[in-house]
Each structure stands twice: as structure tokens, then as C-alpha cells.
Short mmCIF file of C-alpha atoms in Angstrom, two decimals:
data_model
loop_
_atom_site.label_atom_id
_atom_site.label_comp_id
_atom_site.label_asym_id
_atom_site.label_seq_id
_atom_site.Cartn_x
_atom_site.Cartn_y
_atom_site.Cartn_z
CA MET A 746 -1.48 -25.37 -1.12
CA LEU A 747 1.91 -23.81 -0.66
CA ILE A 748 3.88 -23.35 -3.85
CA GLY A 749 7.54 -22.26 -4.45
CA LEU A 750 7.99 -19.78 -7.29
CA ASP A 751 11.19 -18.89 -9.12
CA VAL A 752 12.36 -15.44 -8.01
CA THR A 753 11.88 -14.26 -11.63
CA ILE A 754 8.17 -15.03 -11.32
CA ARG A 755 7.93 -13.50 -7.85
CA ASN A 756 9.59 -10.27 -9.17
CA ALA A 757 7.36 -10.14 -12.20
CA HIS A 758 4.21 -10.38 -9.90
CA LEU A 759 5.46 -7.55 -7.70
CA ASN A 760 6.34 -5.47 -10.68
CA ALA A 761 2.89 -6.00 -12.11
CA ILE A 762 1.47 -4.37 -8.82
CA ARG A 763 3.89 -1.53 -9.21
CA ASP A 764 2.88 -1.07 -12.96
CA ARG A 765 -0.76 -0.92 -12.02
CA ILE A 766 -0.11 1.81 -9.38
CA ASP A 767 1.92 3.73 -11.99
CA ALA A 768 -0.49 3.14 -14.84
CA GLY A 769 -2.43 6.43 -14.68
CA PRO A 770 -1.41 9.93 -15.90
CA GLY A 771 0.12 10.85 -12.51
CA ALA A 772 1.31 9.35 -9.25
CA GLY A 773 -0.69 6.62 -7.64
CA VAL A 774 -2.32 6.88 -4.28
CA LEU A 775 -2.48 4.93 -1.00
CA LYS A 776 -5.76 5.31 0.82
CA PHE A 777 -5.80 4.40 4.53
CA TYR A 778 -9.00 2.86 6.13
CA THR A 779 -10.30 1.65 9.50
CA GLY A 780 -11.52 -1.92 9.45
CA PRO A 781 -13.34 -4.01 8.25
CA ARG A 782 -11.18 -4.87 5.10
CA PRO A 783 -13.46 -5.83 2.32
CA ALA A 784 -12.89 -8.74 -0.10
CA THR A 785 -10.05 -8.01 -2.58
CA GLY A 786 -10.86 -4.96 -4.58
CA GLY A 787 -14.32 -4.75 -2.97
CA ALA A 788 -16.00 -1.48 -1.78
CA PRO A 789 -14.95 -0.49 1.60
CA ILE A 790 -18.33 -0.75 3.32
CA GLY A 791 -18.19 0.04 7.01
CA ALA A 792 -14.62 1.30 6.79
CA THR A 793 -13.84 4.94 7.20
CA LEU A 794 -11.38 6.67 4.86
CA LEU A 795 -8.82 8.25 7.20
CA GLY A 796 -6.60 9.88 4.43
CA THR A 797 -4.60 9.56 1.27
CA CYS A 798 -0.82 9.61 0.78
CA THR A 799 0.69 9.87 -2.69
CA PHE A 800 3.28 7.53 -4.18
CA SER A 801 6.38 8.80 -5.98
CA ASP A 802 6.15 8.57 -9.77
CA PRO A 803 7.30 6.04 -10.46
CA SER A 804 6.31 4.33 -7.28
CA ALA A 805 9.12 1.79 -7.04
CA PRO A 806 12.22 0.50 -8.85
CA ASP A 807 12.08 -3.09 -10.18
CA ALA A 808 11.64 -5.89 -7.63
CA ALA A 809 14.64 -7.88 -6.55
CA ALA A 810 14.99 -11.14 -4.71
CA GLY A 811 11.14 -11.33 -4.39
CA GLN A 812 10.81 -7.92 -2.70
CA LEU A 813 9.39 -4.66 -3.89
CA THR A 814 10.50 -1.63 -1.81
CA PHE A 815 8.53 1.52 -2.67
CA ASN A 816 10.14 4.81 -3.12
CA ALA A 817 9.25 7.64 -0.69
CA ILE A 818 5.48 8.17 -0.23
CA ALA A 819 4.35 11.71 0.40
CA GLN A 820 2.57 12.10 3.76
CA ASP A 821 -1.03 13.32 4.06
CA ASP A 822 -0.64 16.60 5.98
CA ALA A 823 -4.28 16.75 7.00
CA ALA A 824 -6.10 13.35 7.68
CA ASP A 825 -9.79 13.31 6.69
CA ALA A 826 -10.89 11.55 9.89
CA SER A 827 -9.80 10.05 13.12
CA GLY A 828 -9.42 6.36 13.75
CA THR A 829 -7.17 3.45 13.76
CA ALA A 830 -5.61 2.50 10.32
CA ALA A 831 -6.15 -1.17 9.71
CA TRP A 832 -5.48 -1.45 5.98
CA ALA A 833 -4.60 0.52 2.92
CA ARG A 834 -5.62 0.40 -0.80
CA ALA A 835 -3.23 1.27 -3.59
CA GLU A 836 -4.73 2.76 -6.69
CA SER A 837 -3.49 4.35 -9.86
CA SER A 838 -4.04 8.11 -10.50
CA ALA A 839 -6.94 6.90 -12.67
CA ALA A 840 -8.58 5.16 -9.62
CA GLN A 841 -7.73 1.66 -10.87
CA PHE A 842 -7.52 -0.83 -8.00
CA ALA A 843 -4.02 -2.34 -7.60
CA ALA A 844 -3.80 -3.93 -4.18
CA ASP A 845 -4.88 -3.91 -0.52
CA PHE A 846 -2.24 -4.03 2.18
CA ASP A 847 -2.07 -4.59 5.91
CA VAL A 848 -0.90 -1.61 7.98
CA THR A 849 1.00 -1.52 11.16
CA ASP A 850 3.18 0.88 13.12
CA THR A 851 6.96 0.60 12.78
CA VAL A 852 7.29 -2.28 15.15
CA GLY A 853 4.58 -4.36 13.40
CA THR A 854 4.95 -6.70 10.44
CA GLY A 855 2.60 -4.95 8.04
CA ALA A 856 3.50 -4.30 4.44
CA ILE A 857 2.88 -0.59 5.06
CA LYS A 858 4.41 0.80 8.23
CA LEU A 859 3.23 4.14 9.62
CA ASN A 860 4.73 6.16 12.37
CA THR A 861 1.51 5.56 14.23
CA VAL A 862 -1.82 3.79 13.22
CA ASP A 863 -3.80 6.09 15.52
CA ILE A 864 -4.76 8.80 12.99
CA VAL A 865 -6.17 12.14 14.11
CA ALA A 866 -8.35 14.23 11.88
CA ASP A 867 -6.32 17.19 10.31
CA GLY A 868 -3.08 15.56 11.64
CA PRO A 869 -0.43 13.89 9.42
CA ILE A 870 -0.36 10.33 8.04
CA VAL A 871 3.33 9.37 7.78
CA VAL A 872 4.49 6.29 5.91
CA ASN A 873 7.79 5.06 7.23
CA SER A 874 8.14 2.10 4.83
CA ALA A 875 6.34 0.13 2.25
CA VAL A 876 7.74 -3.29 1.22
CA LEU A 877 6.06 -6.15 -0.43
CA THR A 878 7.42 -9.70 -0.30
CA ALA A 879 6.13 -12.26 -2.82
CA GLY A 880 5.77 -15.94 -2.12
CA ASP A 881 8.64 -17.65 -0.48
CA ALA A 882 11.22 -14.88 -0.74
#
């Protein structure tokens, strides 16, 4: 069932994601994995952790018009493993699950866009943009 939500509700939903990322004592993190993506919030069984980038603190300003655009996300200068990034998990600095996102390169349609999804161990992971769109925005 497709529902249409008021923009105030869409913004509140996005701000709740941001607030969870920012809930810990420091900046939240964005962990990049190979597939398969687990059920929402589930353990990433069979997926390889490629590396971890750190959100700004706070991670984003308030959502507007049903979109949340994250502030700059610090790159991981030395990836943990090699592989193709398929998805990313956002957590607070206290390791509280916030959300899982699709990942693409800059020409794809993922919520998280990397300069490349082909990650090389000890190489950088660079987030070019991170934008969430809620509902029918």
C-alpha cells in the first residue's frame, strides 16, 4: 500500500534517523559492507565489513521538503578489506543501529554515493554524498 504523508511527518521521520545517529557521546559511524544485506538491523552474516567512515557531529541539519542531506562524512583512509560495497549501516557512537542504506557510485541512485564501490584494502573509502528522501517527497 502506497501512502502519501504530509511533509512535516516525512521530515520528522528523517530527523528521527538523524537523531539516532547523533545519540551517542560522539559522532556516529557509517559501516560499508559487501552483500548480502541482512534483514533491517540484523547481523551482517555473510557480508564483509569493508571499512568505517565517521559522520560529522551533528550528522545533518533538520530535514526539509522530505529530504535529509548529511553534512560531510569523513573518509576512511585505510579500508579494512577489499570488495564491492553493496550497502552501509549507520550507527550511533554507542553502536545503536539507526538505518541501512543502499550504496552506489556517483552515477547510481543510492542514498549513499561513493567515488567508487570497488574498495581496496588499505585504500580510501570516500563518501561523495548522502541524501535520504522520505515517502513521496
